[in-house]
Structures are given as C-alpha cells and as structure tokens.
Amino acid sequence: NITVKPVPTANPVADQAVCGGDTIQLTFVGSSPTATYNWTNNNTNIGLSATGSGNRRFATKAAPTAQTATIVVMPTENGCTGAAQTFTATVRPVPTMTDPQDVGKCVGEP
C-alpha cells in the first residue's frame, strides 16, 4: 500500500507592533484544522518563550529600547512538515517623563 499524505500549509501571519505591557494574540491557521503549529522565537525579551506549539496569548515585557523578535511557524501533520511562515513582533518602549521641579517666579522674571 502507498499512502500519500498531504503537506499542511500555514497562512501568513501579519507583523505586529505593540507597546511594552500590551498583549499579543498569536493565532495560527492553515490548510488543515488538525495541523499542529510549532514555532520558534529568536528574542525572548518580548515576553514570548523561545519555542512553543499552537496559539498563544502573552503579555509583552516593557524594555528601555524597542525589541523585535522573528517568529518562525512550521505546520506539521501526520509526519509531514509544511513550509515555514515568518513574521516579526516588535515591542516598543513605553515613554516616560521625569516630573520637572516646581518653579516660583515673579511676573517679568525669566
């Protein structure tokens, strides 16, 4: 017997950009509702683990500088692995401000 198994595909995922502390929802879909979507993340500073499987909702980490992660998603089903989909997630720093010192001046003084 010869069994030909279909190779699953993953739909493209849009790049995402949010502020630190915001939530990102990762939802993966493709050609088969029973496929598994394994992913890798090259920058855990955004708040997402380095590897995982399936959909994921996570709160991003606040950072003093923007952090960009490249996430690669691989669909698998019945021992077959489909083409990878790659997207980025950027976490921007939340702006802060130092409270200025109170100043008292008379009219006409600089």
mmCIF file with all atom_site columns, N, CA and C in Angstrom, residues 12-47:
data_model
loop_
_atom_site.group_PDB
_atom_site.id
_atom_site.type_symbol
_atom_site.label_atom_id
_atom_site.label_alt_id
_atom_site.label_comp_id
_atom_site.label_asym_id
_atom_site.label_entity_id
_atom_site.label_seq_id
_atom_site.pdbx_PDB_ins_code
_atom_site.Cartn_x
_atom_site.Cartn_y
_atom_site.Cartn_z
_atom_site.occupancy
_atom_site.B_iso_or_equiv
_atom_site.pdbx_formal_charge
_atom_site.auth_seq_id
_atom_site.auth_comp_id
_atom_site.auth_asym_id
_atom_site.auth_atom_id
_atom_site.pdbx_PDB_model_num
ATOM 1   N N  . PRO A 1 12 ? -0.120 33.074 6.148  1.00 0.00 ? 12 PRO A N  1
ATOM 2   C CA . PRO A 1 12 ? 0.807  34.109 6.603  1.00 0.00 ? 12 PRO A CA 1
ATOM 3   C C  . PRO A 1 12 ? 0.253  34.818 7.850  1.00 0.00 ? 12 PRO A C  1
ATOM 4   N N  . VAL A 1 13 ? 1.168  35.230 8.708  1.00 0.00 ? 13 VAL A N  1
ATOM 5   C CA . VAL A 1 13 ? 0.818  35.978 9.915  1.00 0.00 ? 13 VAL A CA 1
ATOM 6   C C  . VAL A 1 13 ? 1.360  37.387 9.740  1.00 0.00 ? 13 VAL A C  1
ATOM 7   N N  . ALA A 1 14 ? 0.544  38.378 10.006 1.00 0.00 ? 14 ALA A N  1
ATOM 8   C CA . ALA A 1 14 ? 0.969  39.771 9.857  1.00 0.00 ? 14 ALA A CA 1
ATOM 9   C C  . ALA A 1 14 ? 1.981  40.142 10.938 1.00 0.00 ? 14 ALA A C  1
ATOM 10  N N  . ASP A 1 15 ? 2.955  40.983 10.570 1.00 0.00 ? 15 ASP A N  1
ATOM 11  C CA . ASP A 1 15 ? 3.871  41.526 11.562 1.00 0.00 ? 15 ASP A CA 1
ATOM 12  C C  . ASP A 1 15 ? 3.067  42.309 12.589 1.00 0.00 ? 15 ASP A C  1
ATOM 13  N N  . GLN A 1 16 ? 3.560  42.329 13.819 1.00 0.00 ? 16 GLN A N  1
ATOM 14  C CA . GLN A 1 16 ? 2.847  43.008 14.895 1.00 0.00 ? 16 GLN A CA 1
ATOM 15  C C  . GLN A 1 16 ? 3.775  43.986 15.589 1.00 0.00 ? 16 GLN A C  1
ATOM 16  N N  . ALA A 1 17 ? 3.231  45.113 16.039 1.00 0.00 ? 17 ALA A N  1
ATOM 17  C CA . ALA A 1 17 ? 3.996  46.107 16.799 1.00 0.00 ? 17 ALA A CA 1
ATOM 18  C C  . ALA A 1 17 ? 3.079  46.651 17.888 1.00 0.00 ? 17 ALA A C  1
ATOM 19  N N  . VAL A 1 18 ? 3.545  46.543 19.122 1.00 0.00 ? 18 VAL A N  1
ATOM 20  C CA . VAL A 1 18 ? 2.763  46.991 20.272 1.00 0.00 ? 18 VAL A CA 1
ATOM 21  C C  . VAL A 1 18 ? 3.692  47.694 21.256 1.00 0.00 ? 18 VAL A C  1
ATOM 22  N N  . CYS A 1 19 ? 3.105  48.303 22.270 1.00 0.00 ? 19 CYS A N  1
ATOM 23  C CA . CYS A 1 19 ? 3.877  48.918 23.343 1.00 0.00 ? 19 CYS A CA 1
ATOM 24  C C  . CYS A 1 19 ? 4.114  47.905 24.454 1.00 0.00 ? 19 CYS A C  1
ATOM 25  N N  . GLY A 1 20 ? 5.205  48.073 25.181 1.00 0.00 ? 20 GLY A N  1
ATOM 26  C CA . GLY A 1 20 ? 5.530  47.191 26.292 1.00 0.00 ? 20 GLY A CA 1
ATOM 27  C C  . GLY A 1 20 ? 4.370  47.102 27.267 1.00 0.00 ? 20 GLY A C  1
ATOM 28  N N  . GLY A 1 21 ? 4.059  45.891 27.712 1.00 0.00 ? 21 GLY A N  1
ATOM 29  C CA . GLY A 1 21 ? 2.941  45.661 28.622 1.00 0.00 ? 21 GLY A CA 1
ATOM 30  C C  . GLY A 1 21 ? 1.649  45.303 27.915 1.00 0.00 ? 21 GLY A C  1
ATOM 31  N N  . ASP A 1 22 ? 1.560  45.570 26.597 1.00 0.00 ? 22 ASP A N  1
ATOM 32  C CA . ASP A 1 22 ? 0.369  45.189 25.840 1.00 0.00 ? 22 ASP A CA 1
ATOM 33  C C  . ASP A 1 22 ? 0.368  43.673 25.608 1.00 0.00 ? 22 ASP A C  1
ATOM 34  N N  . THR A 1 23 ? -0.771 43.152 25.199 1.00 0.00 ? 23 THR A N  1
ATOM 35  C CA . THR A 1 23 ? -0.920 41.726 24.946 1.00 0.00 ? 23 THR A CA 1
ATOM 36  C C  . THR A 1 23 ? -0.898 41.453 23.455 1.00 0.00 ? 23 THR A C  1
ATOM 37  N N  . ILE A 1 24 ? -0.236 40.353 23.072 1.00 0.00 ? 24 ILE A N  1
ATOM 38  C CA . ILE A 1 24 ? -0.244 39.891 21.689 1.00 0.00 ? 24 ILE A CA 1
ATOM 39  C C  . ILE A 1 24 ? -0.944 38.538 21.657 1.00 0.00 ? 24 ILE A C  1
ATOM 40  N N  . GLN A 1 25 ? -1.848 38.372 20.693 1.00 0.00 ? 25 GLN A N  1
ATOM 41  C CA . GLN A 1 25 ? -2.525 37.095 20.473 1.00 0.00 ? 25 GLN A CA 1
ATOM 42  C C  . GLN A 1 25 ? -1.983 36.499 19.177 1.00 0.00 ? 25 GLN A C  1
ATOM 43  N N  . LEU A 1 26 ? -1.330 35.352 19.284 1.00 0.00 ? 26 LEU A N  1
ATOM 44  C CA . LEU A 1 26 ? -0.845 34.640 18.108 1.00 0.00 ? 26 LEU A CA 1
ATOM 45  C C  . LEU A 1 26 ? -1.840 33.539 17.766 1.00 0.00 ? 26 LEU A C  1
ATOM 46  N N  . THR A 1 27 ? -2.415 33.603 16.568 1.00 0.00 ? 27 THR A N  1
ATOM 47  C CA . THR A 1 27 ? -3.377 32.596 16.123 1.00 0.00 ? 27 THR A CA 1
ATOM 48  C C  . THR A 1 27 ? -2.902 32.062 14.785 1.00 0.00 ? 27 THR A C  1
ATOM 49  N N  . PHE A 1 28 ? -2.719 30.743 14.726 1.00 0.00 ? 28 PHE A N  1
ATOM 50  C CA . PHE A 1 28 ? -2.214 30.115 13.516 1.00 0.00 ? 28 PHE A CA 1
ATOM 51  C C  . PHE A 1 28 ? -3.308 29.260 12.883 1.00 0.00 ? 28 PHE A C  1
ATOM 52  N N  . VAL A 1 29 ? -3.495 29.425 11.582 1.00 0.00 ? 29 VAL A N  1
ATOM 53  C CA . VAL A 1 29 ? -4.458 28.631 10.822 1.00 0.00 ? 29 VAL A CA 1
ATOM 54  C C  . VAL A 1 29 ? -3.812 28.267 9.490  1.00 0.00 ? 29 VAL A C  1
ATOM 55  N N  . GLY A 1 30 ? -4.395 27.285 8.825  1.00 0.00 ? 30 GLY A N  1
ATOM 56  C CA . GLY A 1 30 ? -3.850 26.881 7.535  1.00 0.00 ? 30 GLY A CA 1
ATOM 57  C C  . GLY A 1 30 ? -4.778 25.935 6.817  1.00 0.00 ? 30 GLY A C  1
ATOM 58  N N  . SER A 1 31 ? -4.186 25.037 6.045  1.00 0.00 ? 31 SER A N  1
ATOM 59  C CA . SER A 1 31 ? -4.949 24.159 5.166  1.00 0.00 ? 31 SER A CA 1
ATOM 60  C C  . SER A 1 31 ? -5.692 23.051 5.905  1.00 0.00 ? 31 SER A C  1
ATOM 61  N N  . SER A 1 32 ? -5.293 22.744 7.115  1.00 0.00 ? 32 SER A N  1
ATOM 62  C CA . SER A 1 32 ? -5.930 21.649 7.843  1.00 0.00 ? 32 SER A CA 1
ATOM 63  C C  . SER A 1 32 ? -6.262 22.069 9.271  1.00 0.00 ? 32 SER A C  1
ATOM 64  N N  . PRO A 1 33 ? -7.480 21.815 9.711  1.00 0.00 ? 33 PRO A N  1
ATOM 65  C CA . PRO A 1 33 ? -7.855 22.188 11.084 1.00 0.00 ? 33 PRO A CA 1
ATOM 66  C C  . PRO A 1 33 ? -7.185 21.319 12.142 1.00 0.00 ? 33 PRO A C  1
ATOM 67  N N  . THR A 1 34 ? -6.568 20.203 11.729 1.00 0.00 ? 34 THR A N  1
ATOM 68  C CA . THR A 1 34 ? -5.923 19.322 12.706 1.00 0.00 ? 34 THR A CA 1
ATOM 69  C C  . THR A 1 34 ? -4.399 19.423 12.691 1.00 0.00 ? 34 THR A C  1
ATOM 70  N N  . ALA A 1 35 ? -3.844 20.329 11.904 1.00 0.00 ? 35 ALA A N  1
ATOM 71  C CA . ALA A 1 35 ? -2.390 20.509 11.872 1.00 0.00 ? 35 ALA A CA 1
ATOM 72  C C  . ALA A 1 35 ? -1.910 21.087 13.197 1.00 0.00 ? 35 ALA A C  1
ATOM 73  N N  . THR A 1 36 ? -0.669 20.814 13.510 1.00 0.00 ? 36 THR A N  1
ATOM 74  C CA . THR A 1 36 ? -0.010 21.390 14.679 1.00 0.00 ? 36 THR A CA 1
ATOM 75  C C  . THR A 1 36 ? 0.919  22.490 14.186 1.00 0.00 ? 36 THR A C  1
ATOM 76  N N  . TYR A 1 37 ? 0.948  23.600 14.900 1.00 0.00 ? 37 TYR A N  1
ATOM 77  C CA . TYR A 1 37 ? 1.786  24.729 14.507 1.00 0.00 ? 37 TYR A CA 1
ATOM 78  C C  . TYR A 1 37 ? 2.861  24.930 15.575 1.00 0.00 ? 37 TYR A C  1
ATOM 79  N N  . ASN A 1 38 ? 4.079  24.471 15.256 1.00 0.00 ? 38 ASN A N  1
ATOM 80  C CA . ASN A 1 38 ? 5.216  24.653 16.155 1.00 0.00 ? 38 ASN A CA 1
ATOM 81  C C  . ASN A 1 38 ? 5.935  25.933 15.763 1.00 0.00 ? 38 ASN A C  1
ATOM 82  N N  . TRP A 1 39 ? 6.419  26.676 16.753 1.00 0.00 ? 39 TRP A N  1
ATOM 83  C CA . TRP A 1 39 ? 7.066  27.942 16.445 1.00 0.00 ? 39 TRP A CA 1
ATOM 84  C C  . TRP A 1 39 ? 8.332  28.129 17.273 1.00 0.00 ? 39 TRP A C  1
ATOM 85  N N  . THR A 1 40 ? 9.207  28.976 16.736 1.00 0.00 ? 40 THR A N  1
ATOM 86  C CA . THR A 1 40 ? 10.410 29.387 17.442 1.00 0.00 ? 40 THR A CA 1
ATOM 87  C C  . THR A 1 40 ? 10.459 30.909 17.460 1.00 0.00 ? 40 THR A C  1
ATOM 88  N N  . ASN A 1 41 ? 11.084 31.453 18.489 1.00 0.00 ? 41 ASN A N  1
ATOM 89  C CA . ASN A 1 41 ? 11.194 32.889 18.681 1.00 0.00 ? 41 ASN A CA 1
ATOM 90  C C  . ASN A 1 41 ? 12.653 33.198 18.993 1.00 0.00 ? 41 ASN A C  1
ATOM 91  N N  . ASN A 1 42 ? 13.262 34.129 18.266 1.00 0.00 ? 42 ASN A N  1
ATOM 92  C CA . ASN A 1 42 ? 14.684 34.414 18.461 1.00 0.00 ? 42 ASN A CA 1
ATOM 93  C C  . ASN A 1 42 ? 14.967 35.515 19.483 1.00 0.00 ? 42 ASN A C  1
ATOM 94  N N  . ASN A 1 43 ? 13.935 36.085 20.112 1.00 0.00 ? 43 ASN A N  1
ATOM 95  C CA . ASN A 1 43 ? 14.164 37.160 21.090 1.00 0.00 ? 43 ASN A CA 1
ATOM 96  C C  . ASN A 1 43 ? 13.139 37.048 22.217 1.00 0.00 ? 43 ASN A C  1
ATOM 97  N N  . THR A 1 44 ? 13.508 36.378 23.293 1.00 0.00 ? 44 THR A N  1
ATOM 98  C CA . THR A 1 44 ? 12.586 36.198 24.419 1.00 0.00 ? 44 THR A CA 1
ATOM 99  C C  . THR A 1 44 ? 12.385 37.474 25.223 1.00 0.00 ? 44 THR A C  1
ATOM 100 N N  . ASN A 1 45 ? 13.133 38.539 24.909 1.00 0.00 ? 45 ASN A N  1
ATOM 101 C CA . ASN A 1 45 ? 12.949 39.821 25.611 1.00 0.00 ? 45 ASN A CA 1
ATOM 102 C C  . ASN A 1 45 ? 11.583 40.446 25.345 1.00 0.00 ? 45 ASN A C  1
ATOM 103 N N  . ILE A 1 46 ? 10.833 39.922 24.361 1.00 0.00 ? 46 ILE A N  1
ATOM 104 C CA . ILE A 1 46 ? 9.497  40.463 24.111 1.00 0.00 ? 46 ILE A CA 1
ATOM 105 C C  . ILE A 1 46 ? 8.457  39.864 25.060 1.00 0.00 ? 46 ILE A C  1
ATOM 106 N N  . GLY A 1 47 ? 8.832  38.781 25.767 1.00 0.00 ? 47 GLY A N  1
ATOM 107 C CA . GLY A 1 47 ? 7.894  38.139 26.687 1.00 0.00 ? 47 GLY A CA 1
ATOM 108 C C  . GLY A 1 47 ? 7.366  36.806 26.215 1.00 0.00 ? 47 GLY A C  1
#
